[in-house]
mmCIF file of C-alpha atoms in Angstrom:
data_model
loop_
_atom_site.group_PDB
_atom_site.id
_atom_site.type_symbol
_atom_site.label_atom_id
_atom_site.label_comp_id
_atom_site.label_asym_id
_atom_site.label_seq_id
_atom_site.Cartn_x
_atom_site.Cartn_y
_atom_site.Cartn_z
ATOM 1 C CA MET A 902 -4.861 -5.616 14.237
ATOM 2 C CA ARG A 903 -2.469 -2.709 14.110
ATOM 3 C CA TYR A 904 0.851 -2.729 12.259
ATOM 4 C CA GLU A 905 3.764 -0.298 12.495
ATOM 5 C CA VAL A 906 5.663 0.717 9.371
ATOM 6 C CA ARG A 907 9.083 2.346 9.683
ATOM 7 C CA GLU A 908 9.620 3.651 6.223
ATOM 8 C CA ARG A 909 12.623 5.042 4.468
ATOM 9 C CA LEU A 910 10.531 7.104 2.069
ATOM 10 C CA PHE A 911 9.732 4.084 -0.092
ATOM 11 C CA ALA A 912 12.825 4.199 -2.248
ATOM 12 C CA ILE A 913 12.895 1.396 -4.770
ATOM 13 C CA GLY A 914 15.507 -1.130 -3.727
ATOM 14 C CA GLU A 915 15.157 -0.427 -0.009
ATOM 15 C CA ASP A 916 13.752 -3.053 2.312
ATOM 16 C CA TYR A 917 11.890 -2.392 5.546
ATOM 17 C CA TRP A 918 10.042 -4.411 8.160
ATOM 18 C CA ILE A 919 6.448 -3.982 9.248
ATOM 19 C CA GLU A 920 5.843 -5.042 12.850
ATOM 20 C CA ASP A 921 2.609 -6.175 14.452
ATOM 21 C CA GLU A 922 1.157 -4.505 17.541
ATOM 22 C CA ASN A 923 3.283 -6.770 19.767
ATOM 23 C CA GLY A 924 6.542 -5.636 18.128
ATOM 24 C CA HIS A 925 7.065 -8.853 16.154
ATOM 25 C CA LYS A 926 8.222 -8.709 12.538
ATOM 26 C CA ALA A 927 5.125 -9.465 10.460
ATOM 27 C CA PHE A 928 6.016 -8.464 6.893
ATOM 28 C CA LEU A 929 9.086 -7.433 4.942
ATOM 29 C CA VAL A 930 8.643 -5.010 2.040
ATOM 30 C CA ASP A 931 11.415 -5.896 -0.392
ATOM 31 C CA GLY A 932 11.976 -3.272 -3.106
ATOM 32 C CA LYS A 933 13.491 -4.565 -6.331
ATOM 33 C CA ALA A 934 15.857 -1.989 -7.810
ATOM 34 C CA MET A 935 17.080 -3.763 -10.930
ATOM 35 C CA HIS A 936 13.762 -4.107 -12.758
ATOM 36 C CA LEU A 937 12.347 -2.152 -15.702
ATOM 37 C CA ARG A 938 9.226 -1.369 -13.704
ATOM 38 C CA ASP A 939 8.705 -0.465 -10.048
ATOM 39 C CA THR A 940 8.509 -3.768 -8.184
ATOM 40 C CA PHE A 941 8.069 -4.837 -4.546
ATOM 41 C CA GLU A 942 7.602 -8.136 -2.768
ATOM 42 C CA LEU A 943 5.714 -8.453 0.489
ATOM 43 C CA LYS A 944 7.292 -11.322 2.420
ATOM 44 C CA GLY A 945 6.389 -13.077 5.626
ATOM 45 C CA PRO A 946 8.824 -13.235 8.558
ATOM 46 C CA ASP A 947 10.149 -16.536 7.176
ATOM 47 C CA GLY A 948 11.152 -14.870 3.880
ATOM 48 C CA ARG A 949 8.388 -16.498 1.838
ATOM 49 C CA VAL A 950 6.857 -14.181 -0.794
ATOM 50 C CA LEU A 951 3.222 -13.522 0.087
ATOM 51 C CA ILE A 952 2.388 -10.839 -2.474
ATOM 52 C CA ASP A 953 4.070 -9.410 -5.586
ATOM 53 C CA ILE A 954 3.504 -5.737 -6.371
ATOM 54 C CA HIS A 955 4.551 -4.203 -9.669
ATOM 55 C CA GLU A 956 3.837 -1.320 -11.971
ATOM 56 C CA LYS A 957 1.660 -2.204 -14.931
ATOM 57 C CA MET A 958 3.577 -1.618 -18.134
ATOM 58 C CA PHE A 959 2.005 0.280 -21.040
ATOM 59 C CA ALA A 960 -0.914 1.700 -19.031
ATOM 60 C CA LEU A 961 -2.351 5.123 -19.879
ATOM 61 C CA ARG A 962 -2.271 6.102 -16.204
ATOM 62 C CA ASP A 963 0.121 4.911 -13.518
ATOM 63 C CA THR A 964 -1.250 1.588 -12.341
ATOM 64 C CA MET A 965 0.067 -0.897 -9.788
ATOM 65 C CA VAL A 966 -0.834 -4.599 -9.859
ATOM 66 C CA ILE A 967 -0.981 -6.855 -6.793
ATOM 67 C CA GLU A 968 -0.555 -10.602 -7.315
ATOM 68 C CA ARG A 969 -0.429 -13.662 -5.070
ATOM 69 C CA GLY A 970 1.505 -16.404 -6.821
ATOM 70 C CA ASP A 971 0.332 -16.406 -10.439
ATOM 71 C CA ASP A 972 -3.076 -14.951 -9.562
ATOM 72 C CA GLN A 973 -3.833 -11.261 -9.888
ATOM 73 C CA LEU A 974 -5.582 -9.875 -6.801
ATOM 74 C CA ALA A 975 -6.026 -6.197 -7.637
ATOM 75 C CA LYS A 976 -5.164 -3.176 -9.778
ATOM 76 C CA ILE A 977 -4.716 0.263 -8.234
ATOM 77 C CA LYS A 978 -4.850 3.639 -9.949
ATOM 78 C CA ARG A 979 -5.768 7.200 -9.133
ATOM 79 C CA LYS A 980 -9.481 7.810 -9.430
ATOM 80 C CA ARG A 981 -10.086 9.704 -12.641
ATOM 81 C CA LEU A 982 -13.190 11.728 -11.867
ATOM 82 C CA SER A 983 -12.309 12.949 -8.412
ATOM 83 C CA LEU A 984 -11.840 16.470 -7.160
ATOM 84 C CA LEU A 985 -9.469 15.075 -4.557
ATOM 85 C CA ARG A 986 -5.929 14.509 -5.754
ATOM 86 C CA ASN A 987 -5.400 11.788 -3.142
ATOM 87 C CA HIS A 988 -8.188 9.438 -4.159
ATOM 88 C CA TYR A 989 -7.425 5.956 -5.495
ATOM 89 C CA ARG A 990 -9.532 3.054 -6.702
ATOM 90 C CA VAL A 991 -8.602 -0.553 -5.993
ATOM 91 C CA GLU A 992 -10.232 -2.974 -8.413
ATOM 92 C CA LEU A 993 -10.173 -6.497 -6.973
ATOM 93 C CA VAL A 994 -10.187 -9.367 -9.451
ATOM 94 C CA ASP A 995 -13.723 -10.400 -8.383
ATOM 95 C CA GLY A 996 -15.062 -6.979 -9.437
ATOM 96 C CA THR A 997 -15.188 -5.544 -5.917
ATOM 97 C CA GLU A 998 -13.873 -1.990 -5.574
ATOM 98 C CA LEU A 999 -12.111 -0.472 -2.598
ATOM 99 C CA ASP A 1000 -11.857 3.262 -2.152
ATOM 100 C CA VAL A 1001 -8.672 4.866 -0.788
ATOM 101 C CA SER A 1002 -8.794 8.534 0.145
ATOM 102 C CA GLY A 1003 -7.187 11.043 2.443
ATOM 103 C CA LYS A 1004 -3.801 12.702 2.714
ATOM 104 C CA ILE A 1005 -1.687 9.937 1.206
ATOM 105 C CA LEU A 1006 1.632 11.800 1.337
ATOM 106 C CA ASP A 1007 0.992 12.686 5.007
ATOM 107 C CA ARG A 1008 0.170 9.015 5.752
ATOM 108 C CA GLU A 1009 -3.347 9.926 6.887
ATOM 109 C CA PHE A 1010 -5.849 7.980 4.788
ATOM 110 C CA ALA A 1011 -8.529 5.286 4.856
ATOM 111 C CA ILE A 1012 -9.315 2.163 2.858
ATOM 112 C CA GLU A 1013 -13.053 1.529 2.519
ATOM 113 C CA TYR A 1014 -15.373 -0.973 0.919
ATOM 114 C CA ASP A 1015 -18.854 0.267 0.039
ATOM 115 C CA GLY A 1016 -18.596 3.067 2.616
ATOM 116 C CA GLU A 1017 -17.407 0.735 5.395
ATOM 117 C CA LEU A 1018 -13.951 1.275 6.899
ATOM 118 C CA LEU A 1019 -11.548 -1.643 6.309
ATOM 119 C CA ALA A 1020 -8.345 0.021 7.485
ATOM 120 C CA GLU A 1021 -6.944 3.359 8.459
ATOM 121 C CA ILE A 1022 -3.391 4.512 7.966
ATOM 122 C CA SER A 1023 -2.078 7.202 10.292
ATOM 123 C CA ARG A 1024 0.967 8.744 11.903
ATOM 124 C CA ARG A 1025 -1.135 10.169 14.756
ATOM 125 C CA TRP A 1026 -0.800 7.063 16.937
ATOM 126 C CA LEU A 1027 2.982 6.969 16.838
ATOM 127 C CA ARG A 1028 5.679 9.298 18.084
ATOM 128 C CA VAL A 1029 8.604 7.866 16.123
ATOM 129 C CA ARG A 1030 9.633 9.889 13.088
ATOM 130 C CA ASP A 1031 9.090 8.340 9.636
ATOM 131 C CA THR A 1032 6.736 5.756 11.141
ATOM 132 C CA TYR A 1033 3.041 5.264 10.577
ATOM 133 C CA GLY A 1034 0.433 2.737 11.633
ATOM 134 C CA VAL A 1035 -1.848 0.521 9.582
ATOM 135 C CA ASN A 1036 -4.934 -0.351 11.616
ATOM 136 C CA VAL A 1037 -6.880 -3.193 9.967
ATOM 137 C CA VAL A 1038 -10.367 -2.639 11.368
ATOM 138 C CA ARG A 1039 -12.312 -5.580 9.928
ATOM 139 C CA GLU A 1040 -11.325 -8.981 11.252
ATOM 140 C CA ASP A 1041 -12.103 -10.682 7.924
ATOM 141 C CA ALA A 1042 -9.818 -8.323 5.959
ATOM 142 C CA ASP A 1043 -6.560 -9.758 4.563
ATOM 143 C CA PRO A 1044 -3.755 -7.807 6.347
ATOM 144 C CA ALA A 1045 -1.200 -8.620 3.615
ATOM 145 C CA LEU A 1046 -3.533 -7.254 0.927
ATOM 146 C CA ILE A 1047 -4.332 -4.134 2.980
ATOM 147 C CA ILE A 1048 -0.625 -3.446 3.515
ATOM 148 C CA ALA A 1049 0.063 -4.051 -0.188
ATOM 149 C CA VAL A 1050 -2.663 -1.507 -1.062
ATOM 150 C CA ALA A 1051 -1.077 1.041 1.305
ATOM 151 C CA VAL A 1052 2.381 0.440 -0.239
ATOM 152 C CA CYS A 1053 0.917 0.927 -3.730
ATOM 153 C CA VAL A 1054 -1.021 4.138 -3.111
ATOM 154 C CA ILE A 1055 1.892 5.727 -1.244
ATOM 155 C CA HIS A 1056 4.232 4.753 -4.072
ATOM 156 C CA LEU A 1057 1.850 6.140 -6.722
ATOM 157 C CA ALA A 1058 1.354 9.409 -4.777
ATOM 158 C CA GLU A 1059 5.128 9.831 -4.295
ATOM 159 C CA LYS A 1060 5.714 9.149 -7.984
ATOM 160 C CA GLU A 1061 3.005 11.641 -8.979
ATOM 161 C CA ARG A 1062 4.466 14.294 -6.652
ATOM 162 C CA GLY A 1063 7.913 13.709 -8.180
ATOM 163 C CA ALA A 1064 6.489 14.180 -11.691
ATOM 164 C CA GLY A 1065 4.856 17.430 -10.614
ATOM 165 C CA ASP A 1066 8.090 18.978 -9.289
#
């Protein structure tokens, strides 16, 4: 399943829709501007919150947490021992790890599990400016979780780039 994201450079407090491959609104990314930490909600088309995304407070390295209801699903942070600057580790609550690598700021990266491609994120498929696609390759993958991971790593990479300026 392929999704299309029309971003506004992921500014906190800005909302944007993610459409499915048929052009239907599938998810709303709702940025929360008035919080002490960076916070997003991923909502369904009916407005129901599917996933909460927030920055982990008091972490040594920038870390994002993904939750569904009161249950934590994953933590995301930049991989420590990597020569690649754009390499992130997703630690799922069950101990499973996903690997995210590529050109995050260019929106050209992959999400993998144990060397197997789960999803690819790319601007190559689309001609519209400030738009990129999320192609969920595995049918058993959770599209909401995959999109939440993409939102997190892009946010962390943008934040890191801003700190380096």
